[in-house]
Short mmCIF file of C-alpha atoms in Angstrom, two decimals:
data_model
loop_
_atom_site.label_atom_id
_atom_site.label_comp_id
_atom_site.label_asym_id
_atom_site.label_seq_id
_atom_site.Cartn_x
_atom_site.Cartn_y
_atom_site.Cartn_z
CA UNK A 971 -39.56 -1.92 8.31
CA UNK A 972 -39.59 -1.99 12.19
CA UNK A 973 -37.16 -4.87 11.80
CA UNK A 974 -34.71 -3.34 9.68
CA UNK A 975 -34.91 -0.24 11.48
CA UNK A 976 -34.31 -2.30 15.18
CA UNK A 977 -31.18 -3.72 13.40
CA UNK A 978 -29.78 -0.62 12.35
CA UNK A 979 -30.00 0.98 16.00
CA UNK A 980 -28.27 -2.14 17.39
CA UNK A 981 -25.68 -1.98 14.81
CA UNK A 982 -24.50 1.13 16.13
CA UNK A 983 -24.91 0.81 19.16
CA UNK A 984 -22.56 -2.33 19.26
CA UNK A 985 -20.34 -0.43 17.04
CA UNK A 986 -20.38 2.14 20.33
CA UNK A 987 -19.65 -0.75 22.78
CA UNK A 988 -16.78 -1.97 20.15
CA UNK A 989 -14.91 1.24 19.60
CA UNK A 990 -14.94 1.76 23.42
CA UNK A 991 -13.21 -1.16 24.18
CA UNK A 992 -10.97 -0.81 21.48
CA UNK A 993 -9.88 2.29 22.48
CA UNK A 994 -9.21 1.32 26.05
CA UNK A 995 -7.19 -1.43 24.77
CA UNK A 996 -4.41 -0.05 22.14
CA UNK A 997 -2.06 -1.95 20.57
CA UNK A 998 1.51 -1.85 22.06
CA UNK A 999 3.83 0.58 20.28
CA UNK A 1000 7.35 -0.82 19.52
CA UNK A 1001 9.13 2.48 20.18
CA UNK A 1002 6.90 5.18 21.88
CA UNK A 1003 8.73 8.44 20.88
CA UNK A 1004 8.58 10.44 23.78
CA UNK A 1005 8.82 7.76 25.79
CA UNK A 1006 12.67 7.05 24.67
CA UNK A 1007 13.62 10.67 24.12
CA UNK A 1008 13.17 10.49 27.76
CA UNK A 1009 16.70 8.56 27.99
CA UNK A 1010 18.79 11.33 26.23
CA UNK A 1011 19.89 14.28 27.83
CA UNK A 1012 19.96 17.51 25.71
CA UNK A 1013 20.92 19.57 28.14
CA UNK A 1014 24.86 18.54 28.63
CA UNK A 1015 27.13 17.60 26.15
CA UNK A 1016 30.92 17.49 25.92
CA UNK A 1017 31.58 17.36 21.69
CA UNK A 1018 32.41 20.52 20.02
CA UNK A 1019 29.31 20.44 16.86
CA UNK A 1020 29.57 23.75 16.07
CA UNK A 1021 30.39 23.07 12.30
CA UNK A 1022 27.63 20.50 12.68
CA UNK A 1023 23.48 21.61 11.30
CA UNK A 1024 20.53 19.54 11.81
CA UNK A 1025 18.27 20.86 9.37
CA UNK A 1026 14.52 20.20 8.92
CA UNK A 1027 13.40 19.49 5.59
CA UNK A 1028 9.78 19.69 4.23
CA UNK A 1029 8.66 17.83 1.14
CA UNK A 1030 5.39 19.31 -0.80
CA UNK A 1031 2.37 17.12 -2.00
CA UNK A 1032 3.91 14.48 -4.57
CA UNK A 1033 1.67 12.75 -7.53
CA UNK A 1034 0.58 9.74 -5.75
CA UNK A 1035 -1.99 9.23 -3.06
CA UNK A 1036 0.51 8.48 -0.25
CA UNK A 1037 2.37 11.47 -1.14
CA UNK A 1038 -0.97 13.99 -0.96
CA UNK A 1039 0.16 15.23 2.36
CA UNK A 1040 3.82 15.81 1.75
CA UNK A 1041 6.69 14.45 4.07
CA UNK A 1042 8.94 15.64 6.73
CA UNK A 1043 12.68 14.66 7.40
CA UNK A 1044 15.70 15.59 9.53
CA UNK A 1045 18.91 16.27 8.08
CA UNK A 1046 22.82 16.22 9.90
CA UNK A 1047 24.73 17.97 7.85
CA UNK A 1048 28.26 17.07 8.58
CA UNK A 1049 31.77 19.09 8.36
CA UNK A 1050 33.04 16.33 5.86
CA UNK A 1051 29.76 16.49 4.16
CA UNK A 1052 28.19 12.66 4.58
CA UNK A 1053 25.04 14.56 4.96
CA UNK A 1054 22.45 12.25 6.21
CA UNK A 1055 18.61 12.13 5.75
CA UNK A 1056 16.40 10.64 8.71
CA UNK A 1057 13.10 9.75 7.20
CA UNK A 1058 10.31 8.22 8.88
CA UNK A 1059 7.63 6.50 7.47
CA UNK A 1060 8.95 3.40 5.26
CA UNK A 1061 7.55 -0.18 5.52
CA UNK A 1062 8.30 -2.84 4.36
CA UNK A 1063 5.75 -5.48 2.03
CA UNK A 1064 6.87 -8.21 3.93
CA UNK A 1065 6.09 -9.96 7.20
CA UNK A 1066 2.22 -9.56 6.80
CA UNK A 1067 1.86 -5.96 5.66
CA UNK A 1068 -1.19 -5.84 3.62
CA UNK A 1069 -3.40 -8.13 6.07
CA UNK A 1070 -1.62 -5.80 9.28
CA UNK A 1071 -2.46 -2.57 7.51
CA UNK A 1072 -5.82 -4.06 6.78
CA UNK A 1073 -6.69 -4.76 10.79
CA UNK A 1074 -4.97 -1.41 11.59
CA UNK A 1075 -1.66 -2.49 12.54
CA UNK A 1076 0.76 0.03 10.83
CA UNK A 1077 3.81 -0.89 11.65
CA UNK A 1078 6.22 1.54 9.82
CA UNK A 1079 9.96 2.52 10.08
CA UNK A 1080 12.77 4.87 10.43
CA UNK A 1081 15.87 4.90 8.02
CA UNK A 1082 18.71 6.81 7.31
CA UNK A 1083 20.19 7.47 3.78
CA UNK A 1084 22.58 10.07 1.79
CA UNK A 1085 21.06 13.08 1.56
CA UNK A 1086 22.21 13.14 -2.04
CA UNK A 1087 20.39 10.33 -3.01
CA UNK A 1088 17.20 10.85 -1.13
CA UNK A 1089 17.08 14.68 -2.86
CA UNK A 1090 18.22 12.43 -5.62
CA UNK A 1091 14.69 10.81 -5.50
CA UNK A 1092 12.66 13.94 -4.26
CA UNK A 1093 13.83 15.80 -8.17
CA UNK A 1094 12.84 12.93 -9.96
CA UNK A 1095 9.31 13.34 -8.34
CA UNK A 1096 9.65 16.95 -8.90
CA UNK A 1097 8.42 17.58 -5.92
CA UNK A 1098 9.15 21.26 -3.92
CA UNK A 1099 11.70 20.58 -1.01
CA UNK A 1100 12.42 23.15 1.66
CA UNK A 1101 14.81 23.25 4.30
CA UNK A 1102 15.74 25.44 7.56
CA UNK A 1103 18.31 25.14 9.90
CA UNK A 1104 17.34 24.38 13.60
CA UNK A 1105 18.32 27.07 16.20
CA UNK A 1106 20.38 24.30 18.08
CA UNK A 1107 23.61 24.66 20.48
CA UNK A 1108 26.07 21.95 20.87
CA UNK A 1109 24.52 20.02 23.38
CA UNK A 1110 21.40 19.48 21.58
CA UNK A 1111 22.78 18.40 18.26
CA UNK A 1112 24.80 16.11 20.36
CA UNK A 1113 21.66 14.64 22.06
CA UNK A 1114 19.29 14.49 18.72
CA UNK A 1115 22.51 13.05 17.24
CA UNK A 1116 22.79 10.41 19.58
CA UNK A 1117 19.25 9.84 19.46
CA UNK A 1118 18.61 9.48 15.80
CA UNK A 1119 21.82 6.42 15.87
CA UNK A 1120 20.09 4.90 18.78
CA UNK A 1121 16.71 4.74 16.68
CA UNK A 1122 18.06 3.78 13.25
CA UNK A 1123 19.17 0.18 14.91
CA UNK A 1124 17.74 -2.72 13.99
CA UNK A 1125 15.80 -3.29 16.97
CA UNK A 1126 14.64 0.23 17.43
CA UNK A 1127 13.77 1.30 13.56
CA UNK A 1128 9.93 -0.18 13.91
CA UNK A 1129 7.19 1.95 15.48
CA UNK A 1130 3.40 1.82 15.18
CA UNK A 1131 1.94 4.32 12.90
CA UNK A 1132 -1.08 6.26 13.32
CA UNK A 1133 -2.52 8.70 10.75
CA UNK A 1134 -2.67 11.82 13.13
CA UNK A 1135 -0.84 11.11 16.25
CA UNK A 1136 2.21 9.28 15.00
CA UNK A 1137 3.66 9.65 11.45
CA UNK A 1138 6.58 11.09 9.84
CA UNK A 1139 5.79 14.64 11.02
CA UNK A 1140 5.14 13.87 14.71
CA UNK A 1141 8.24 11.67 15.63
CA UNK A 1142 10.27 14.98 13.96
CA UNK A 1143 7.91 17.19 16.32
CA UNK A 1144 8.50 15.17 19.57
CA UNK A 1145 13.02 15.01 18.64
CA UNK A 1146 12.43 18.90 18.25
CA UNK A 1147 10.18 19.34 21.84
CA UNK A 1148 12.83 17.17 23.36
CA UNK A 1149 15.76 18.64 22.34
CA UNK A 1150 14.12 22.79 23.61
CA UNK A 1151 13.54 20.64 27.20
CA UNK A 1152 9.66 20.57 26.83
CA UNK A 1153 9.46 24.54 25.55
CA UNK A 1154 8.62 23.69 22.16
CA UNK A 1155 5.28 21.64 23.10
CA UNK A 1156 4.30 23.86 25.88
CA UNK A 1157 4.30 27.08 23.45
CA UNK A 1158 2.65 25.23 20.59
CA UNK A 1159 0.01 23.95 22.88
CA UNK A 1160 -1.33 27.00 24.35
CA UNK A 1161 -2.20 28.13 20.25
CA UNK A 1162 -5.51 27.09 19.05
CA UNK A 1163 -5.83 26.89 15.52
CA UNK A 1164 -9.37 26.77 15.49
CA UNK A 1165 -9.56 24.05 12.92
CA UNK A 1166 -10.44 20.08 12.97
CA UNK A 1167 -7.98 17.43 11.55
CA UNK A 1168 -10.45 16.84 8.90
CA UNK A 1169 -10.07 20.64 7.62
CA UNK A 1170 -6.29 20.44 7.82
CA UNK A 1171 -6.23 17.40 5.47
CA UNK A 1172 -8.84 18.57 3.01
CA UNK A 1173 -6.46 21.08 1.92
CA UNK A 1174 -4.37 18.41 0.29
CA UNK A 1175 -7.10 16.01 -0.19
CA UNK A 1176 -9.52 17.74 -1.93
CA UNK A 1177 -7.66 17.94 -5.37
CA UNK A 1178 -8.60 14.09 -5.87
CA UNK A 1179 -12.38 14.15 -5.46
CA UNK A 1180 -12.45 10.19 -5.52
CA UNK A 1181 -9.58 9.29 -3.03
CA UNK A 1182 -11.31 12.64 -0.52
CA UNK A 1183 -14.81 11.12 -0.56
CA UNK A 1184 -13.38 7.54 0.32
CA UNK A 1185 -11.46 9.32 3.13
CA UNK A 1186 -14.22 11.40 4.27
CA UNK A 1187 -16.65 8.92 4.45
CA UNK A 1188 -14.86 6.29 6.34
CA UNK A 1189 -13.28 8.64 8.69
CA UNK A 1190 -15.95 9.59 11.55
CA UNK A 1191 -16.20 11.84 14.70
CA UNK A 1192 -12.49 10.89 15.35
CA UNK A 1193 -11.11 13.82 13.29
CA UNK A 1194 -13.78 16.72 13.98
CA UNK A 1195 -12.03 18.34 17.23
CA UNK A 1196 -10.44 21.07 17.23
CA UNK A 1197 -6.75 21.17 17.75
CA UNK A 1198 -4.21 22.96 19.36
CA UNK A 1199 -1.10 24.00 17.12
CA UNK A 1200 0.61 21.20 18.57
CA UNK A 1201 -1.88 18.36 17.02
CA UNK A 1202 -2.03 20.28 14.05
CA UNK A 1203 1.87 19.74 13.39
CA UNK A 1204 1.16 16.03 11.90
CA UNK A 1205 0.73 18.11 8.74
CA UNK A 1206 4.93 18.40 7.41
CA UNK A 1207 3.77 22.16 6.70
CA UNK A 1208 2.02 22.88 9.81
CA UNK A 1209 5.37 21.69 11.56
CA UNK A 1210 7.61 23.53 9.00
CA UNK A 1211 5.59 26.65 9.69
CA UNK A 1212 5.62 26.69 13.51
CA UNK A 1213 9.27 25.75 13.68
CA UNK A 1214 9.77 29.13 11.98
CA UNK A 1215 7.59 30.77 13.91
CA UNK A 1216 9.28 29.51 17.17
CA UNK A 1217 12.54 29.92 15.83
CA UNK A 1218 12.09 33.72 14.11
CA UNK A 1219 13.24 31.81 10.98
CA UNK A 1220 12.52 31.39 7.12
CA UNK A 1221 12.42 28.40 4.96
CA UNK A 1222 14.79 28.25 2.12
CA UNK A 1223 13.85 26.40 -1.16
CA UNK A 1224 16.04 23.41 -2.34
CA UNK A 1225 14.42 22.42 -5.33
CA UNK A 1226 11.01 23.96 -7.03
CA UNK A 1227 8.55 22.27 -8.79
CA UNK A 1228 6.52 24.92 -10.78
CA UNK A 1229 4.33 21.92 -13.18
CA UNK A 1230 2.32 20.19 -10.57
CA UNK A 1231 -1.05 21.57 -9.58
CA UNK A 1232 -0.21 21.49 -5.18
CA UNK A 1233 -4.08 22.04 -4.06
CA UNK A 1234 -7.85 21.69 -5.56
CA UNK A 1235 -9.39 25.45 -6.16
CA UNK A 1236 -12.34 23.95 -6.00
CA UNK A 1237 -13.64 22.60 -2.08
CA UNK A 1238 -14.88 19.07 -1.16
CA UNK A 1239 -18.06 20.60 -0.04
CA UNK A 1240 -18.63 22.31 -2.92
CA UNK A 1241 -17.80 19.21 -5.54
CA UNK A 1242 -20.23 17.19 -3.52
CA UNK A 1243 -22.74 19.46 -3.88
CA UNK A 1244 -22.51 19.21 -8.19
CA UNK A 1245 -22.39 15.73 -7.06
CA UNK A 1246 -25.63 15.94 -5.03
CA UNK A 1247 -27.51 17.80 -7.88
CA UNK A 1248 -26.23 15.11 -10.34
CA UNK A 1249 -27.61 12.52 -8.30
CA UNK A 1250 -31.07 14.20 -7.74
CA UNK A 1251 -31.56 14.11 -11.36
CA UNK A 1252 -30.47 10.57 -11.90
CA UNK A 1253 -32.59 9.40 -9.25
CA UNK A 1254 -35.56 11.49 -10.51
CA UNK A 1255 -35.09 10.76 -14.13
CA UNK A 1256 -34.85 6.47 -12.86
CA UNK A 1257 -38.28 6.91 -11.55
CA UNK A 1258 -40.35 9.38 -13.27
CA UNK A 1259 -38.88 9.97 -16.36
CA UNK A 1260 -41.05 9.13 -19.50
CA UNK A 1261 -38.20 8.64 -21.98
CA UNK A 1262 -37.17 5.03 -21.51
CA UNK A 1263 -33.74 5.91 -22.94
CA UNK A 1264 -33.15 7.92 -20.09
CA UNK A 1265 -34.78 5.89 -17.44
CA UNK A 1266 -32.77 3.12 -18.59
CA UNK A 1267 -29.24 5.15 -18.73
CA UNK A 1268 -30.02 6.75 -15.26
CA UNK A 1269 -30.84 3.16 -13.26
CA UNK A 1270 -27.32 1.69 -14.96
CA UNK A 1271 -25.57 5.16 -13.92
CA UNK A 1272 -26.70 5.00 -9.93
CA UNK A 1273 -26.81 0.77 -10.25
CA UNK A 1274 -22.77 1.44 -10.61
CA UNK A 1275 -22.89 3.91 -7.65
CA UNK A 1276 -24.61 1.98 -5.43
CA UNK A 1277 -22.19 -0.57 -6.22
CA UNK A 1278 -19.63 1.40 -5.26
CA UNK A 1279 -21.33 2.70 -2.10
CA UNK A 1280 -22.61 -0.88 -0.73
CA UNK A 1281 -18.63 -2.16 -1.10
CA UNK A 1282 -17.14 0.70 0.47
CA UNK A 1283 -19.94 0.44 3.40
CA UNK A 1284 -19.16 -2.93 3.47
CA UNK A 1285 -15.38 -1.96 4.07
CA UNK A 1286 -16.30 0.55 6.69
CA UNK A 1287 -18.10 -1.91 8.73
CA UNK A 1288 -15.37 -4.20 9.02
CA UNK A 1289 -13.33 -1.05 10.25
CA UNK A 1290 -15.60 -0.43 12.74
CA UNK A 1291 -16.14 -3.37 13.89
CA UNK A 1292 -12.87 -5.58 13.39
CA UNK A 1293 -9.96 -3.38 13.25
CA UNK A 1294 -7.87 -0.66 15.30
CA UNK A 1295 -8.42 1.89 12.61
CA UNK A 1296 -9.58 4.08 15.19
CA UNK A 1297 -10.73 7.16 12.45
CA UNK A 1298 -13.69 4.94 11.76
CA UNK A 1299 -15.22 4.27 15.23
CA UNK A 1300 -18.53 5.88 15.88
CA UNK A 1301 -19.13 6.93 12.58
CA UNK A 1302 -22.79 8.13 11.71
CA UNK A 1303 -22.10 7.39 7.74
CA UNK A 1304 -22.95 3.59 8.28
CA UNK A 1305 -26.70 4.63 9.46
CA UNK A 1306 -27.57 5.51 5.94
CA UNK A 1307 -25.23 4.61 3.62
CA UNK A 1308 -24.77 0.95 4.61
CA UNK A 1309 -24.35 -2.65 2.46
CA UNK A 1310 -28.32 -2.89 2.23
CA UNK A 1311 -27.77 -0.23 -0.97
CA UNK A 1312 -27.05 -3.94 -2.63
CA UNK A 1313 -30.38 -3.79 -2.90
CA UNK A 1314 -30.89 -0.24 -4.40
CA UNK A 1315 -28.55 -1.73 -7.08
CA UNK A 1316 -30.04 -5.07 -7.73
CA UNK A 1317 -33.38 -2.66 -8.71
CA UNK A 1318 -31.58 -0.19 -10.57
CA UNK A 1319 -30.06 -3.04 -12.88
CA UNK A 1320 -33.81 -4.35 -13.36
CA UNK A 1321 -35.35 -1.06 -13.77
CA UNK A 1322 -38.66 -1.96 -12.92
CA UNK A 1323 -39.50 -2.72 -9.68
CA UNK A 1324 -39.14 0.68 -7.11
CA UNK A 1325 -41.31 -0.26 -4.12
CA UNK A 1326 -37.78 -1.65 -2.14
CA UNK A 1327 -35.88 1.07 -3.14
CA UNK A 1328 -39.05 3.75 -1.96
CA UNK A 1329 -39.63 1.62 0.96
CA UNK A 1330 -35.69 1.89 2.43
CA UNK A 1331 -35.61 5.07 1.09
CA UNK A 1332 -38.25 6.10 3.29
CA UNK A 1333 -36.35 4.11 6.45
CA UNK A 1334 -33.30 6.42 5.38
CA UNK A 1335 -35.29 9.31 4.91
CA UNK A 1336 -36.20 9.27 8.48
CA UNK A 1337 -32.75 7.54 10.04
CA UNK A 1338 -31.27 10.71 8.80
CA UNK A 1339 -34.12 12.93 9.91
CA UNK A 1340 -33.71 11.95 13.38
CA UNK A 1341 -29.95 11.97 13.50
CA UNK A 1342 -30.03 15.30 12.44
CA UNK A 1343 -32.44 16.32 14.61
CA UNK A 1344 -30.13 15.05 17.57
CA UNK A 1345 -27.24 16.71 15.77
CA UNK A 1346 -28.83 20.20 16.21
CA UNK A 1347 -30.00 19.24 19.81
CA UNK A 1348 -26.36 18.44 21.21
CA UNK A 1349 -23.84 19.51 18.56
CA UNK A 1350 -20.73 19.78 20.83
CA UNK A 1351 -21.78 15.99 21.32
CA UNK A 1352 -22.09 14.86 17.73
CA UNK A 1353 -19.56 16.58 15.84
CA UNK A 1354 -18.86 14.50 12.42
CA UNK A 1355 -18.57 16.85 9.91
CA UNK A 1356 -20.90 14.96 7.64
CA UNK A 1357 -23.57 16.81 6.26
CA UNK A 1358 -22.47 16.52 2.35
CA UNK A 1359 -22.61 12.97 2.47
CA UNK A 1360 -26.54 13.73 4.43
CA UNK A 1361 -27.02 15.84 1.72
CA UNK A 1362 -26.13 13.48 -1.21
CA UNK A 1363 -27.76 10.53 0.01
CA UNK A 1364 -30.79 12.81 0.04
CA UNK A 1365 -31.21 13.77 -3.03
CA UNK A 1366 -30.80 10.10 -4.20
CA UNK A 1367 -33.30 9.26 -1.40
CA UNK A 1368 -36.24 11.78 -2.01
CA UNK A 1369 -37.34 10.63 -5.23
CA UNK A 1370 -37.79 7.03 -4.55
CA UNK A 1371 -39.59 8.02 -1.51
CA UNK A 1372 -42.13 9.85 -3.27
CA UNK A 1373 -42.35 7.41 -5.83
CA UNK A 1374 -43.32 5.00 -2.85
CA UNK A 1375 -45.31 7.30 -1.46
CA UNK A 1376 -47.68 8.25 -3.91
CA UNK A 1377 -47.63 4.62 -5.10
CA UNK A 1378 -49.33 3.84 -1.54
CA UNK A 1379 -51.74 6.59 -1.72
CA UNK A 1380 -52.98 5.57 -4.91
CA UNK A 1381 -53.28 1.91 -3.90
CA UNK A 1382 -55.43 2.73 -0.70
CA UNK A 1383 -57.23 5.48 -2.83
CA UNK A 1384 -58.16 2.64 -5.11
CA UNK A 1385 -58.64 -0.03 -2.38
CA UNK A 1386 -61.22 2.87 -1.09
CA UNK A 1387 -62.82 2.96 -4.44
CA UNK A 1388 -63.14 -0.61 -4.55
CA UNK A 1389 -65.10 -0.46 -0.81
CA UNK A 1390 -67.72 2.22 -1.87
CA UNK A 1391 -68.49 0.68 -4.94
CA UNK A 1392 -69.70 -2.64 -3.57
#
């Protein structure tokens, strides 16, 4: 037990030393965005653009997972009406993509297409697109004009993608606070919104309880500041709303979609705890019930969740410790649910045997006893927002441990026995 616990403290604390130097050594970004908006000048331009718009559009929550939380484009409307949509966040499958993705290299793209056919694409999704003009004069159209040609070339199109701080929403965000001279950012930063990155997202996460508890389990303390307005604009909404604000402006709709369900009415926190309660009696009926029936359909039930749990802790380790997902790094989720829950299911599938499963149980019991104990002490230290998946694990945990427990006590009480008689 001391063994196994020694090797859990050492795997996090290399995990520590790991996502330190990680993050003191990131990847090289093809084309930093503020870094070239630098080279255009917004301020002076000599073209008359006054029939000219530059519209930002905002794309609601689509169907599939990589639509959840919606998209963001910019749109030059033109006098002879080539309308043109600017959209970033395509990749392409080829040139390594899976195994770069895997290792945390997201190397996505800018493109430019007919507005017709990319609203085209947006109806057939029926998805809700909005749009509102930017408050622009001539020599900032000019300049995000010029700008938006100079990025759509070959050479410039690729960038490196990060969930938060570099997606489709942020490279709109950064053309926008370049083309006000800097006023943009400096308003939207001196807003707190009093909310972490992980609150913004479960909004449009929490309608798909599955994909949210992947997410919120492998993402750790990397996502649990608080942000200013300005970080909060990686949401396409966030954005769309503080543009209007800024701007004294309303959205108009495009297109409505009035079928799809947008957001769960029901929380993550408060699915997981049904899901806690569910577990608690699966776990308790595995190892006390009396009806084999039930025993038997309980151990098979949490056999396939442990399954599910020791592959996707298997997957967060190699985050941790192999990749530049940075979301993962320091994560207290690996201390307790971790691959040795192989072991929980190779016991569930046999049914029998419970003294491995009460004896890690216990180990788990009391991981997550001190880590919460620390996580009162200094909370503005240890801020993961991860007290469902505490929670859950618990109420799996608890029974075996008592099962182990009282297992011990009745061995040594009949060890004892044993003694006096003789």
């Amino acid at each position: 037990m001391k063994k196994i616990l020694f090797l859990l403290v050492s795997v996090f604390l290399l995990q520590a030393v790991l996502a330190a130097s990680f993050s003191s050594m990131p990847l090289d970004n093809p084309f930093p965005s503020e870094e070239n908006l630098l080279k255009f000048d917004f301020s002076n331009g000599d073209k008359d653009l006054g029939e000219y718009k530059i519209n930002l559009i905002t794309i609601d929550t689509g169907d599939e997972v990589y639509t959840y939380f919606g998209h963001t484009s910019l749109e030059v409307v033109t006098p002879d009406q080539n309308d043109v949509f600017f959209d970033y966040g395509f990749f392409s499958f080829d040139d390594g993509f899976y195994l770069n993705f895997a290792f945390g290299r997201l190397y996505y793209m800018v493109a430019a297409s007919p507005s017709f056919l990319r609203m085209a694409g947006f109806d057939n999704e029926k998805r809700t697109v909005r749009t509102v003009e930017l408050k622009l004069d001539d020599a900032q159209k000019e300049g995000i004009i010029n700008f938006l040609n100079y990025n759509i070339q070959q050479e410039n199109q690729t960038y490196l993608y990060h969930y938060y701080n570099d997606n489709c929403a942020t490279r709109v965000r950064d053309i926008i606070n370049a083309a006000s001279g800097g006023q943009f950012k400096a308003w939207a930063k001196n807003i707190q919104t009093g909310i972490t990155k992980r609150d913004a997202a479960a909004k449009y996460l929490d309608k798909d309880l599955f994909f949210s508890f992947i997410i919120n389990y492998l993402e750790g303390p990397y996502v649990d500041e608080p942000m200013d307005l300005y970080q909060a604009m990686y949401l396409p909404e966030i954005l769309e709303k503080a543009v209007n604000e800024y701007q004294h402006t309303e959205s108009h709709v495009l297109m409505s979609d009035s079928v799809r369900t947008k957001y769960a009415k029901i929380p993550f926190g408060l699915k997981m705890s049904v899901l806690s309660i569910l577990c608690l009696f699966l776990s308790y009926s595995s190892v006390f019930s009396k009806n084999r029936i039930l025993r038997r359909i309980a151990n098979i039930v949490l056999a396939l969740f442990f399954l599910f749990l020791s592959i996707l802790s298997a997957v967060l380790f190699f985050m941790m410790f192999f990749t530049n997902h940075d979301v993962t790094y320091l994560n207290a989720n690996i201390l307790f649910i971790n691959p040795a829950l192989i072991v929980f299911f190779a016991e569930s599938i046999v049914g029998k045997n419970y003294k491995k499963r009460g004896r890690l149980s216990l180990l788990f019991l009391s991981i997550m006893s001190c880590a919460l104990i620390i996580k009162g002490l200094f909370p503005m230290v240890f801020i993961q927002e991860n007290l469902a998946f505490y929670m859950l694990m618990a109420s799996i945990y608890i029974p075996y441990a008592v099962k182990e427990s009282l297992s011990y006590h009745q061995s040594h009480k009949e060890t004892s026995t044993d003694v006096l008689d003789l």
